[in-house]
């Protein structure tokens, strides 16, 4: 599998994402935001960080980067695109995912481990998990409070687009474990076609024994599995 | 008071002419620039004439305490700076040590106390920005940040405003650049009411071969200004940082710089790419005193000269004078010495990262720091006298009678026996002891995916990707101890730092220090400074942890009241195998709890005393450096053998608090404990004394004998004092004269709400009442 990790000015989790994909054996490269060639690419990662300093609004400037036109075309053609944290914000700004990420309810940057329940295991990003499994992964964001208007929210719930939800460590809904005030405790969603995933937590920081958990590894393994040619 | 290093008369005589519109050089103007009459006369002798306005500004900045270390240089020479593993000692942007496997570690600590006192958010943010640049200008990629903070008591609204702003500033800047914050410390005490301390430490990793120095060598090589444009912000920040604060300081807000972490991130990537490219020979941050200090220091180190044309410096607004351009402290700028003919390559790299580069001058061979504005020479100063000729002072140091009386005060009135459960619960509610989660949850600690331990343990740890190695770092200093007895306090700061590293399994290897003191021109303060340096030198000598650099922040006074002397130690340690890392929390029911070291009646300067009576008095705990060294070696030995389930040092709050923290704050969940002590000491003295050289460890019962034997072999007193229990058992401690029995829920509630419950009070109301009109 060939993965392109996009680096925007201000991306700072590009290397972490790169290493996570390397760990599961993917052929991984960095793609500077001015490049536009995705012809040799099977999957795209929009990494976390502060593209353009998050000035104006998180992700609002990065969506105009030259690479985004290619990413939108790649996604429309069914190619898998994973956006983590700032990447999720950019996907929303670019219209590839519905809704938006508001400032955390606490009005503060929050960085700590959270628990998220896998709502669907039939996406290219969650094949390696069983539905209902609870993952421990870190968050680190100021704008992670998922919001959509009521019609949109109803639609994404009806179509089962919510892939990850914040829960307590046992998988139960608990507002105390919702770190940012996200509607319906949404931590990650997929596009209608299911090939674009945006999530606020950082699975790439939970893949090795030195990390507080290795629960995030499945996201990267799932992509590799889903892209393996069927024999 | 004596001034040494007399002026070297200029060899050829220097020529610079006043600029139309420049103010006349009067004694008042000289005094406003923070220069004494003697210093001014030395300037005149150096130049052989009256300085121009621009030159006066340049000297003012370079001979400020912040840049010139005029009150501390002679003392700093007493510190040990060498060891076989030191690659770069003091004098560069940062110290560098050998980290093994071909890696080198650059690290340094720096203060931003004065700016943070008047504008906490930007003051703290730009403090982080500056220390990051010091690291990446060495060719190292920043891998971790720590912050060491001091504020007044949190019951003051102004203090809460400062604390909140500083934490947001430290967090926002580091989070945006993407450098994990892995630890630090915070203390609250009325001794810091008007003068918060904001020290930021950064660690950076590089391949040994990538090391680059801040030298302007190669006659004819172009000087290039790189990164952000030069604006009117932060002019005279270095001089401001070298004065006492007062009511008027609120009007110094324009001297506080504004940070742009996004530009910093781009500058970081561009600088590292530049250094690897081979197109440059030297690079330096334009930090304090901006272009002036970076250009003259680079020339001074290389023994060369430099010439700069201010008309070529990219500026943010038209009409800036050479004086302003020379002294601007606009952030996120670098001075680069490119190889002649490689300017285009440098520009191309900067442009890729959407930044600017402009040739603003060149390296010369005449030893002059020369500044032109087009055809007019506005400053011409011999570079070496400017950078190294700063007058240095050895002042009179006398201990204050008041402090001596405090130290000798008898503390019999706080000795109590019996049930001390409430006293422990009260200590856990102290913001000095309670969890610092409120702070570090606002700091990204896991970006770069290499952080090993969660913040809040005894030291922060990052692994070196691709190896089994890891690096640990900690910052430590108890200002109360240093206030009561500066030499002992400084020794304890070094000893505690080393003990913290040894607890996690890291061998201490070197330190960077941040000397935060009051006005050294006052004998009582100079006494503190000298004694603290002597104590630090002695401890660093015994532990073989040389000082590779640091920062001096003097004049930390508000309306005549000085802060506690606070020589913050930033210590780094190496871990050969990351699987040997030990945490501070209990891990398994049934484990034996062992105490290394001995208890004593030493409540002087303790948190218990402060909470119980509001006093900062008594003699601080004694410190036995050789015993500390033996304890460190024992811990490292046991850690390598994998014999320890946990290790946690006894510091603020003493033994009882150390046990409580291991019970409630570990990463493996909560545990109870049953502890029985046979010491006959008074209850409060036994449980809450901050006696040094003590560590609480837990071991599997089957390995207890091995651990006790090892302790014996190292000459460290050790005994089993109890057992780890289930959480439901609670926290139980008994001694012949005292007992404690508290539930874990009660202990945890106090511990985790100590800071949040105080910060939930409104901070903005107080802000409006105490801020200057804007």
Coordinates of C-alpha atoms in Angstrom, one line a residue, chain A residues 7-16 19-20 32-34 49-55 106-113 136 138-140 142 202 204-208 210-212, chain B residues 141 164 167-168 172 174-179 259-263 265-266 269 351-354 438 440-454 463 465 578 667 759:
Chain A
X7 CA 2.5 18.3 5.1
X8 CA 0.9 21.7 5.3
X9 CA 2.8 24.7 6.6
X10 CA 2.3 24.1 10.4
X11 CA 1.5 20.4 10.3
X12 CA 3.3 18.8 13.3
X13 CA 2.0 15.3 13.4
X14 CA 3.1 14.4 9.9
X15 CA 6.1 12.4 11.1
X16 CA 4.0 10.6 13.8
X19 CA 5.9 6.3 11.4
X20 CA 2.6 4.7 12.3
X32 CA 4.4 18.9 0.4
X33 CA 1.1 20.9 0.2
X34 CA 2.2 22.5 -3.1
X49 CA -1.0 20.1 13.8
X50 CA -1.7 23.8 13.2
X51 CA -1.9 24.3 9.5
X52 CA -1.4 28.0 8.9
X53 CA -1.2 28.4 12.7
X54 CA -5.0 27.7 12.9
X55 CA -5.2 31.5 12.2
X106 CA -13.9 24.3 28.4
X107 CA -12.4 27.0 26.1
X108 CA -9.1 25.4 26.8
X109 CA -6.7 23.2 24.9
X110 CA -7.1 19.7 26.2
X111 CA -4.4 17.0 26.0
X112 CA -4.9 13.6 27.7
X113 CA -6.0 10.1 27.0
X136 CA -7.7 4.3 24.7
X138 CA -4.8 10.6 23.3
X139 CA -6.4 13.8 22.3
X140 CA -4.6 17.2 21.9
X142 CA -8.5 23.3 21.3
X202 CA -4.6 10.6 17.7
X204 CA -0.8 7.4 15.7
X205 CA 0.3 8.2 19.2
X206 CA -1.0 4.9 20.5
X207 CA 0.8 2.3 18.4
X208 CA 4.0 1.3 20.4
X210 CA 6.3 3.2 24.9
X211 CA 2.9 4.8 24.4
X212 CA 0.1 4.7 27.0
Chain B
X141 CA 15.4 19.3 16.5
X164 CA -3.8 31.4 33.8
X167 CA -0.1 28.5 31.3
X168 CA -2.1 29.4 28.2
X172 CA -0.4 27.6 23.0
X174 CA 4.6 24.8 22.3
X175 CA 1.4 23.0 21.2
X176 CA 1.3 24.9 17.9
X177 CA 5.0 24.3 17.1
X178 CA 4.4 20.6 18.1
X179 CA 7.0 20.1 20.8
X259 CA 4.8 35.5 19.6
X260 CA 3.9 33.8 16.3
X261 CA 4.3 30.1 16.8
X262 CA 3.3 29.3 13.3
X263 CA 6.2 31.4 11.9
X265 CA 7.4 26.3 13.2
X266 CA 8.3 27.3 9.6
X269 CA 12.0 23.5 9.6
X351 CA 10.9 30.7 0.3
X352 CA 9.9 27.0 0.3
X353 CA 8.9 27.5 3.9
X354 CA 7.1 30.7 2.9
X438 CA -5.0 21.4 35.5
X440 CA -0.4 19.8 31.9
X441 CA -3.8 18.9 30.5
X442 CA -3.4 22.2 28.5
X443 CA 0.0 21.1 27.2
X444 CA 0.4 18.6 24.4
X445 CA 2.7 16.1 26.0
X446 CA 2.4 13.3 23.4
X447 CA 3.1 15.0 20.0
X448 CA 6.1 13.5 18.3
X449 CA 4.8 10.1 19.6
X450 CA 8.0 9.6 21.7
X451 CA 7.0 10.6 25.2
X452 CA 7.4 7.7 27.6
X453 CA 5.9 8.7 30.9
X454 CA 2.9 10.9 31.6
X463 CA 12.7 8.0 23.8
X465 CA 13.2 6.9 18.0
X578 CA 13.8 2.5 27.9
X667 CA -0.9 5.3 36.0
X759 CA -8.9 28.5 39.3

